[in-house]
mmCIF file of C-alpha atoms in Angstrom:
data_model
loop_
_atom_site.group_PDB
_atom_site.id
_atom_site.type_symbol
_atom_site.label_atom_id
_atom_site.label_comp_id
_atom_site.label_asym_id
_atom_site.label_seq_id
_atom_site.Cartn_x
_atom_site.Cartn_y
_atom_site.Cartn_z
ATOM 1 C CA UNK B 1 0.000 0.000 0.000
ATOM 2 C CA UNK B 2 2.849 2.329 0.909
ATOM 3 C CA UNK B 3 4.396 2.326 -3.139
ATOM 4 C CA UNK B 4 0.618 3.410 -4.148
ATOM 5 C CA UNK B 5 0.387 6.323 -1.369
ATOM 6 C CA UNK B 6 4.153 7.575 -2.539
ATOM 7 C CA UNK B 7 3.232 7.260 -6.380
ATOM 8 C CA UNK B 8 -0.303 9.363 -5.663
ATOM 9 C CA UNK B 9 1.736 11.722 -3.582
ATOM 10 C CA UNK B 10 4.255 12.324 -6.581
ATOM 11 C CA UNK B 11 1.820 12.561 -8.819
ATOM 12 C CA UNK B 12 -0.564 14.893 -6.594
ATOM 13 C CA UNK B 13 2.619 17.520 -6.302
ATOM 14 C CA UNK B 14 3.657 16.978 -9.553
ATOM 15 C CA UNK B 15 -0.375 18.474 -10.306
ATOM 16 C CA UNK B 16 -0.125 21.293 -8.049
ATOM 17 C CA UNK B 17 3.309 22.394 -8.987
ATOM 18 C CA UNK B 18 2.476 22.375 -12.574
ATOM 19 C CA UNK B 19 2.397 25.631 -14.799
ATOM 20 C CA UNK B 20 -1.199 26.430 -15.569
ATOM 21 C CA UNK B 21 -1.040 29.196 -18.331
ATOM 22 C CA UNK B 22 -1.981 28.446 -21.712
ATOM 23 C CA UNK B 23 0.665 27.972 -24.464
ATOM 24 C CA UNK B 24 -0.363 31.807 -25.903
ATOM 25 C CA UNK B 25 0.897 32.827 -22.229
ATOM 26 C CA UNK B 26 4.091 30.943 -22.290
ATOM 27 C CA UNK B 27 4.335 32.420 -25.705
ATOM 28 C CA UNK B 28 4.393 35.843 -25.196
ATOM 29 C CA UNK B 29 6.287 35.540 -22.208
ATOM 30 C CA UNK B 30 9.054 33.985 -24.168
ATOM 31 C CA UNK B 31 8.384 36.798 -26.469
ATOM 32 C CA UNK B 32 8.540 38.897 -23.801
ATOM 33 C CA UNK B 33 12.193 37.640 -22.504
ATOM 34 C CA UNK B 34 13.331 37.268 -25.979
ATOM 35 C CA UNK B 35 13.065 41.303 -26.437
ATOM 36 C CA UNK B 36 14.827 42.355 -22.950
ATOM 37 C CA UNK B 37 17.349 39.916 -24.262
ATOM 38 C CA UNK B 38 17.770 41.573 -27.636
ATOM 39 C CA UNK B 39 20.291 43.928 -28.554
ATOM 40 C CA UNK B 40 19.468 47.862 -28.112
ATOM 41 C CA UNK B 41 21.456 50.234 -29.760
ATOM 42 C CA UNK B 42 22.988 53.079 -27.495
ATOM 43 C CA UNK B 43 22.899 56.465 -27.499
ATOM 44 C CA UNK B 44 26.146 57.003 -29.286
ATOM 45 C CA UNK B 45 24.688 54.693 -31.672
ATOM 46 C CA UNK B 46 21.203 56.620 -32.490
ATOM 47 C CA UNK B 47 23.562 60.001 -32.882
ATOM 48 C CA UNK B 48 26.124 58.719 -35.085
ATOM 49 C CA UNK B 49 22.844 58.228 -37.382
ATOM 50 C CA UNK B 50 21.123 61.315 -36.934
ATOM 51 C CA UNK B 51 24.559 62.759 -37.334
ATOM 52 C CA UNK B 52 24.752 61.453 -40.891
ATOM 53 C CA UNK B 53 21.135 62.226 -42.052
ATOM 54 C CA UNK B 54 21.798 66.324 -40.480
ATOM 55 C CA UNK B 55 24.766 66.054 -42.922
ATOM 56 C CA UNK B 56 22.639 64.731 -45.827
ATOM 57 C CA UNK B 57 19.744 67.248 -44.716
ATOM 58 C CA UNK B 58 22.065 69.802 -44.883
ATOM 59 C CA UNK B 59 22.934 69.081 -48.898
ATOM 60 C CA UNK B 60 19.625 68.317 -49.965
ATOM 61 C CA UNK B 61 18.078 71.551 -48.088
ATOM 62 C CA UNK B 62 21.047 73.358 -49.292
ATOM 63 C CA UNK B 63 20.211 72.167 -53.103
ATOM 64 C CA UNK B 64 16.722 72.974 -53.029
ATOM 65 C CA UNK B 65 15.964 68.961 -53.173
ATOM 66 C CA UNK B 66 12.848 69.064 -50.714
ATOM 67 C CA UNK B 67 12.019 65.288 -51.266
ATOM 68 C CA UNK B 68 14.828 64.523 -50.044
ATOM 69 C CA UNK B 69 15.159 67.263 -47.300
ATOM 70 C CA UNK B 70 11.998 65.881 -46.354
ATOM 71 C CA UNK B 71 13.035 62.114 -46.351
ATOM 72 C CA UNK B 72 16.647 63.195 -44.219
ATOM 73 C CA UNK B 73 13.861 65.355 -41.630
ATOM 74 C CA UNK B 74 11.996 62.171 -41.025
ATOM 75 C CA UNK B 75 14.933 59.958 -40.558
ATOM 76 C CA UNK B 76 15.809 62.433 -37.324
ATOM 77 C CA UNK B 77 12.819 62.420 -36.055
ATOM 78 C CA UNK B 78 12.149 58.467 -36.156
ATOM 79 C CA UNK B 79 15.557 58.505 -34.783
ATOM 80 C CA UNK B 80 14.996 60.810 -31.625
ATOM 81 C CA UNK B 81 11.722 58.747 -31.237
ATOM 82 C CA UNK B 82 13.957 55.598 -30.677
ATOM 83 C CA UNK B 83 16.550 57.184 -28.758
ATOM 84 C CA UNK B 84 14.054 57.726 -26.308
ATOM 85 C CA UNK B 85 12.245 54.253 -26.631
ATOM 86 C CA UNK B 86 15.199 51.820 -26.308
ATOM 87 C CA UNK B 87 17.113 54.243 -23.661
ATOM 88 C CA UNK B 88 14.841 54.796 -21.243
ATOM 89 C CA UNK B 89 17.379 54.677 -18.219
ATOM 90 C CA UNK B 90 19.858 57.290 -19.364
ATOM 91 C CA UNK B 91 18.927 60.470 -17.842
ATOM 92 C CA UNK B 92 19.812 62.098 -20.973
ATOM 93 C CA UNK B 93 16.422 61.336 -22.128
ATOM 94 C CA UNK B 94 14.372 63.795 -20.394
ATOM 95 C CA UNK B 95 16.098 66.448 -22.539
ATOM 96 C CA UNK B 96 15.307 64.815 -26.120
ATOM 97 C CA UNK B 97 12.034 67.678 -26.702
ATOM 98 C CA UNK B 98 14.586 70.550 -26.745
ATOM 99 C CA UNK B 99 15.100 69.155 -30.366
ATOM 100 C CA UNK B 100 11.394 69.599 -31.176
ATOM 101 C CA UNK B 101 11.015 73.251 -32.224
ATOM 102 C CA UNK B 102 13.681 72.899 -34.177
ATOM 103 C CA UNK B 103 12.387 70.082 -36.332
ATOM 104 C CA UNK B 104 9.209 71.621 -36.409
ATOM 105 C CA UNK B 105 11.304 75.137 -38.159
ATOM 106 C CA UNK B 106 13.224 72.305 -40.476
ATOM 107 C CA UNK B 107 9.450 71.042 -41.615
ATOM 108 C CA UNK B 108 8.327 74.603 -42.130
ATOM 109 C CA UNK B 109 11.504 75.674 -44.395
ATOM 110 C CA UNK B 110 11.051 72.201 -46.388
ATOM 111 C CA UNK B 111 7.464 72.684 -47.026
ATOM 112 C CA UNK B 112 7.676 77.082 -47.758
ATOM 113 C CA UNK B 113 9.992 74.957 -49.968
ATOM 114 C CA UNK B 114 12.223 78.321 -48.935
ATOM 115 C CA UNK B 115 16.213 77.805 -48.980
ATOM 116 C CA UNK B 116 16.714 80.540 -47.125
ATOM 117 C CA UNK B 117 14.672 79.685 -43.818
ATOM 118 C CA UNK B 118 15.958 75.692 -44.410
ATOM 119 C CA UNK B 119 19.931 77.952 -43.736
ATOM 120 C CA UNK B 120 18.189 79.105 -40.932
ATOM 121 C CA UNK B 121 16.406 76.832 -39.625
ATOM 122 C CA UNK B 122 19.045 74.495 -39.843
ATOM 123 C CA UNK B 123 21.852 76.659 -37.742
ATOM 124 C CA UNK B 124 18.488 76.435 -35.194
ATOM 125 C CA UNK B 125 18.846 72.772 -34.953
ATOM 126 C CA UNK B 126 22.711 72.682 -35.466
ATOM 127 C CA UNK B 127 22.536 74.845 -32.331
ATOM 128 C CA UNK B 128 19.959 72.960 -30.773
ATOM 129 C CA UNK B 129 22.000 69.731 -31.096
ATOM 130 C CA UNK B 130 25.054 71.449 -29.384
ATOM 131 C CA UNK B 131 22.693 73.103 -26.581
ATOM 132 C CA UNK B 132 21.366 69.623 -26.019
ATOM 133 C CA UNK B 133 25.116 68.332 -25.870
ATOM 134 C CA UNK B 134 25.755 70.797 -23.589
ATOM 135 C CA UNK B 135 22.903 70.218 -20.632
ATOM 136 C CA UNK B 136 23.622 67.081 -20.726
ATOM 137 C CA UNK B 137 27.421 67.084 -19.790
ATOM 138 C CA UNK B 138 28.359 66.091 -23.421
ATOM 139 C CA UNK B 139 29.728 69.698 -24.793
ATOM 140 C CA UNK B 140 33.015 68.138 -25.898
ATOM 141 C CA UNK B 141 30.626 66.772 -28.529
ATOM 142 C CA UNK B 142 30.299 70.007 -31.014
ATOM 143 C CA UNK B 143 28.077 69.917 -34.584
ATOM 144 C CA UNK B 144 28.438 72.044 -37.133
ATOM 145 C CA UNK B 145 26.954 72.796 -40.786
ATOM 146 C CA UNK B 146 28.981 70.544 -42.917
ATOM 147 C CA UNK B 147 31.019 71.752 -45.268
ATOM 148 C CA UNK B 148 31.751 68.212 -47.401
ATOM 149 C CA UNK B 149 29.002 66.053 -48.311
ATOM 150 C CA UNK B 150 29.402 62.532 -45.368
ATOM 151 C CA UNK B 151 28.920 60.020 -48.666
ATOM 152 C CA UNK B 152 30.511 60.764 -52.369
ATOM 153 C CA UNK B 153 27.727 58.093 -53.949
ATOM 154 C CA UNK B 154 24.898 60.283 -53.266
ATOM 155 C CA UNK B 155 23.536 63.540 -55.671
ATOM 156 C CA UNK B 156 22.205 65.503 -53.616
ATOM 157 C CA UNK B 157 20.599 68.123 -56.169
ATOM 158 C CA UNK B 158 17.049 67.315 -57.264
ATOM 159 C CA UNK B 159 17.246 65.477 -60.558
#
């Protein structure tokens, strides 16, 4: 009698111990783990990119070709929107909608289709970018209007 009491024992704590979420549960939990395990880009990552598309803005704005002033614009932005999704502990964070007003000037210029206030409104978000660098203890970190285009394999005049 004593093997039978053990085996329904084991198999009675077995029961209770047992994981009762569904397999959709397990699934997005694994989903879940899977993502927190995933690479995330850094900071200096996300800038070294926006860095490259304010250098292509800059040509395109600078050769009237607002298509792809308009494409470069975007590119920031979706940029500074992941910056602040996949960084959310760095403190720098909370200063990310300094760069807003600025964009919003770069959108205005591109759409006035106006070279003039793009010049302007892009020394507004060069400066921006440096006053941003500069509250958040990362002035050694200076941007500038370009003065070479950042790839030769590009045109940036509208064709």
């Amino acid at each position: 009698m004593k093997p039978i009491a053990l085996l329904l024992f084991v198999l009675l704590a077995t029961a209770c111990t047992q994981n009762n979420s569904s397999p959709q549960q397990a699934q997005t939990t694994a989903v879940q783990q899977k993502e927190v395990e995933a690479y995330h880009p850094g900071i200096g990552e996300f800038m070294a990119s926006i860095q490259m598309h304010h250098a292509k803005l800059w040509f395109a704005g600078d050769a009237g070709n607002w298509p792809l002033a308009e494409f470069e614009a975007g590119e920031i932005k979706e940029l500074f929107e992941d910056v602040g999704k996949y960084n959310t502990d760095r403190p720098e964070i909370s200063k990310l909608p300094l760069i807003e007003p600025a964009l919003d000037s770069i959108d205005n210029a591109i759409r006035a289709k106006n070279v003039q206030l793009f010049k302007s409104s892009f020394t507004l978000l060069t400066n921006t970018c440096n006053d941003c660098h500069r509250a958040t203890k990362f002035e050694f970190n200076v941007i500038k209007i370009p003065d070479a285009p950042p790839v030769t394999n590009q045109v940036f005049t509208p064709q």
